[in-house]
Amino acid sequence: ASAAEQNYSSHISENESNYILNEYINDFTKLDEEIKSSSQSKTLNLTKDYVFNCDNDQKYASGISIDIDDLTIDGQGHTIDANSQSRVFNVNSNNVTLKNLVITNAKSDSYGGAIYWDMGGCNITKSRFINNTASAGGAVYDGHAHYCTFSGNTAGSDGGAMCYGISVNCTFIGNTAGQRGGAKWKGGAQ
């Protein structure tokens, strides 16, 4: 259970706990459904936090696939917590924008702990990445980050916070890599 779930469950009944978790926090299955339902509007504004649920979300261990071109996900400051169990997004489309998100505790045994970009033209704006891990690109593998903060991310090899991609006006705090680029490895920075 996440810290949020543990705090709620220690002070309220099971029925109240289920209401709170459904009302204020959703799992990756629900986030995937919301992304898919945005295929026509091309915009998703998050209204809740999301936490990886070990019972329901095992199929998302490699991340929630984003296969919609020109999609914008506006987190509106909400948190996506992968519970140290999975990557958050595996982007397989063009011109995707992720903004105003907090992504924490994401984990991948390969590239991109929080986000793995498999296509071009992907932008991340005004988001925070906290305590994510991967073999390369602890938080992000490829992609363009603008005005983002990366803190406490770790890569086994290269790019504690980012591997490849471009960072513009980003802040890097306490990120580490086993070999090269504690903050960032390869790609541009401004």
Coordinates of C-alpha atoms in Angstrom, one line a residue:
A1 CA 0.0 0.0 0.0
S2 CA 1.2 3.5 -0.7
A3 CA 1.8 6.1 2.0
A4 CA -1.5 7.7 1.2
E5 CA -3.4 4.4 1.4
Q6 CA -1.7 3.6 4.8
N7 CA -2.6 7.0 6.2
Y8 CA -6.2 6.7 5.2
S9 CA -6.7 3.1 6.3
S10 CA -5.2 3.6 9.8
H11 CA -7.9 6.1 10.7
I12 CA -11.1 5.0 9.0
S13 CA -13.3 2.0 8.4
E14 CA -13.0 -0.3 5.4
N15 CA -16.1 1.1 3.7
E16 CA -14.9 4.7 4.2
S17 CA -11.4 3.7 3.0
N18 CA -12.9 2.3 -0.3
Y19 CA -14.8 5.5 -0.8
I20 CA -11.8 7.7 -0.3
L21 CA -9.6 5.6 -2.5
N22 CA -12.2 5.6 -5.3
E23 CA -13.1 9.3 -4.8
Y24 CA -9.5 10.7 -4.5
I25 CA -7.1 8.1 -5.7
N26 CA -7.3 5.7 -8.7
D27 CA -5.1 2.9 -10.0
F28 CA -3.2 2.5 -13.3
T29 CA -6.1 0.6 -14.8
K30 CA -8.4 3.6 -14.4
L31 CA -5.7 6.0 -15.7
D32 CA -5.3 3.7 -18.8
E33 CA -9.1 3.8 -19.4
E34 CA -9.1 7.6 -19.1
I35 CA -6.2 7.9 -21.6
K36 CA -8.0 5.6 -24.1
S37 CA -11.2 7.6 -23.8
S38 CA -9.3 10.7 -24.7
S39 CA -8.5 9.5 -28.2
Q40 CA -11.1 11.8 -29.8
S41 CA -10.6 15.0 -27.7
K42 CA -6.8 14.5 -27.6
T43 CA -6.8 16.1 -24.1
L44 CA -7.0 14.6 -20.7
N45 CA -7.1 16.7 -17.5
L46 CA -6.4 14.7 -14.4
T47 CA -8.6 15.3 -11.4
K48 CA -7.2 12.7 -9.1
D49 CA -4.0 11.0 -8.0
Y50 CA -3.1 7.6 -9.2
V51 CA -1.2 4.8 -7.4
F52 CA -0.1 1.5 -8.9
N53 CA -2.2 -1.2 -7.3
C54 CA -0.3 -4.5 -6.9
D55 CA -3.5 -6.5 -7.1
N56 CA -5.0 -5.0 -10.3
D57 CA -2.2 -3.3 -12.3
Q58 CA 0.4 -6.1 -13.0
K59 CA -0.2 -5.8 -16.8
Y60 CA 1.2 -2.2 -16.6
A61 CA 4.7 -3.3 -15.4
S62 CA 6.2 -1.8 -18.6
G63 CA 4.1 1.3 -18.3
I64 CA 0.7 2.5 -19.6
S65 CA 1.0 2.6 -23.4
I66 CA 0.2 5.9 -25.0
D67 CA -0.7 5.2 -28.6
I68 CA -2.6 8.4 -29.4
D69 CA -0.8 11.1 -31.6
D70 CA -1.2 14.7 -30.5
L71 CA -2.4 13.8 -27.0
T72 CA -2.0 16.3 -24.1
I73 CA -2.2 15.0 -20.5
D74 CA -2.4 17.8 -18.0
G75 CA -1.8 16.5 -14.5
Q76 CA -3.0 19.7 -12.9
G77 CA -0.5 19.0 -10.1
H78 CA -1.7 15.5 -9.4
T79 CA 0.6 12.7 -8.5
I80 CA 1.2 9.4 -10.2
D81 CA 2.9 6.9 -7.8
A82 CA 4.2 3.7 -9.4
N83 CA 4.7 2.2 -5.9
S84 CA 8.2 1.0 -7.0
Q85 CA 6.5 -1.6 -9.2
S86 CA 6.4 -0.3 -12.7
R87 CA 7.2 2.4 -15.3
V88 CA 4.4 5.0 -15.6
F89 CA 4.2 5.7 -19.4
N90 CA 5.5 3.9 -22.5
V91 CA 4.9 6.4 -25.3
N92 CA 4.5 5.0 -28.8
S93 CA 3.0 8.0 -30.6
N94 CA 4.0 11.4 -31.9
N95 CA 3.6 14.9 -30.5
V96 CA 2.5 13.8 -27.0
T97 CA 2.6 16.5 -24.3
L98 CA 2.7 15.7 -20.6
K99 CA 2.5 18.7 -18.2
N100 CA 1.9 19.6 -14.6
L101 CA 2.5 16.1 -13.3
V102 CA 4.3 14.7 -10.3
I103 CA 5.7 11.2 -11.1
T104 CA 7.2 9.3 -8.2
N105 CA 8.5 5.8 -7.3
A106 CA 8.5 4.5 -10.9
K107 CA 10.8 1.6 -11.7
S108 CA 12.0 -0.1 -14.9
D109 CA 14.6 -2.8 -15.4
S110 CA 15.3 -1.3 -18.8
Y111 CA 15.2 2.3 -20.0
G112 CA 13.1 5.2 -18.6
G113 CA 12.0 4.6 -15.0
A114 CA 9.0 6.9 -15.3
I115 CA 8.7 7.6 -19.0
Y116 CA 10.1 5.8 -22.1
W117 CA 9.7 7.6 -25.4
D118 CA 9.6 5.3 -28.4
M119 CA 8.7 8.1 -30.9
G120 CA 9.7 11.7 -31.6
G121 CA 8.2 15.0 -30.7
C122 CA 7.3 14.2 -27.1
N123 CA 7.3 17.1 -24.6
I124 CA 7.2 17.2 -20.8
T125 CA 6.5 20.6 -19.2
K126 CA 6.4 21.9 -15.6
S127 CA 6.5 18.4 -14.1
R128 CA 8.4 16.8 -11.1
F129 CA 10.1 13.5 -11.1
I130 CA 11.0 12.1 -7.7
N131 CA 12.7 8.8 -6.7
N132 CA 12.4 7.0 -10.0
T133 CA 14.9 4.2 -11.1
A134 CA 15.9 2.4 -14.3
S135 CA 19.0 0.9 -15.9
A136 CA 19.3 4.1 -18.0
G137 CA 17.3 7.3 -17.7
G138 CA 16.2 7.0 -14.1
A139 CA 13.2 9.2 -14.8
V140 CA 13.0 9.8 -18.5
Y141 CA 14.5 8.1 -21.5
D142 CA 14.5 10.5 -24.5
G143 CA 11.9 13.3 -24.8
H144 CA 12.1 17.0 -24.3
A145 CA 11.8 18.4 -20.7
H146 CA 11.0 22.0 -20.1
Y147 CA 10.9 23.7 -16.6
C148 CA 10.9 20.3 -14.9
T149 CA 12.5 19.2 -11.6
F150 CA 14.3 15.9 -11.2
S151 CA 15.2 14.8 -7.7
G152 CA 16.5 11.6 -6.2
N153 CA 16.3 9.6 -9.5
T154 CA 18.8 6.8 -10.1
A155 CA 20.1 4.9 -13.1
G156 CA 22.2 1.8 -12.9
S157 CA 24.3 2.9 -15.8
D158 CA 23.7 6.3 -17.6
G159 CA 21.6 9.3 -16.9
G160 CA 20.4 9.4 -13.3
A161 CA 17.5 11.7 -14.3
M162 CA 17.5 11.7 -18.1
C163 CA 19.2 9.7 -20.8
Y164 CA 19.1 11.3 -24.2
G165 CA 16.6 14.1 -25.1
I166 CA 16.7 17.8 -24.4
S167 CA 16.3 19.7 -21.1
V168 CA 15.4 23.4 -21.0
N169 CA 15.4 25.3 -17.7
C170 CA 15.2 22.1 -15.7
T171 CA 16.5 21.6 -12.1
F172 CA 18.4 18.5 -11.1
I173 CA 18.9 17.7 -7.4
G174 CA 20.5 14.5 -6.0
N175 CA 20.2 12.3 -9.0
T176 CA 22.8 9.5 -9.4
A177 CA 24.1 7.1 -12.1
G178 CA 26.3 4.0 -11.8
Q179 CA 28.5 5.1 -14.7
R180 CA 27.9 8.4 -16.6
G181 CA 25.8 11.5 -16.1
G182 CA 24.4 11.7 -12.6
A183 CA 21.8 14.2 -13.8
K184 CA 21.7 13.7 -17.6
W185 CA 23.5 11.7 -20.2
K186 CA 23.6 12.7 -23.9
G187 CA 21.3 15.1 -25.6
G188 CA 21.1 18.9 -25.2
A189 CA 20.6 21.2 -22.3
Q190 CA 19.8 24.9 -22.0

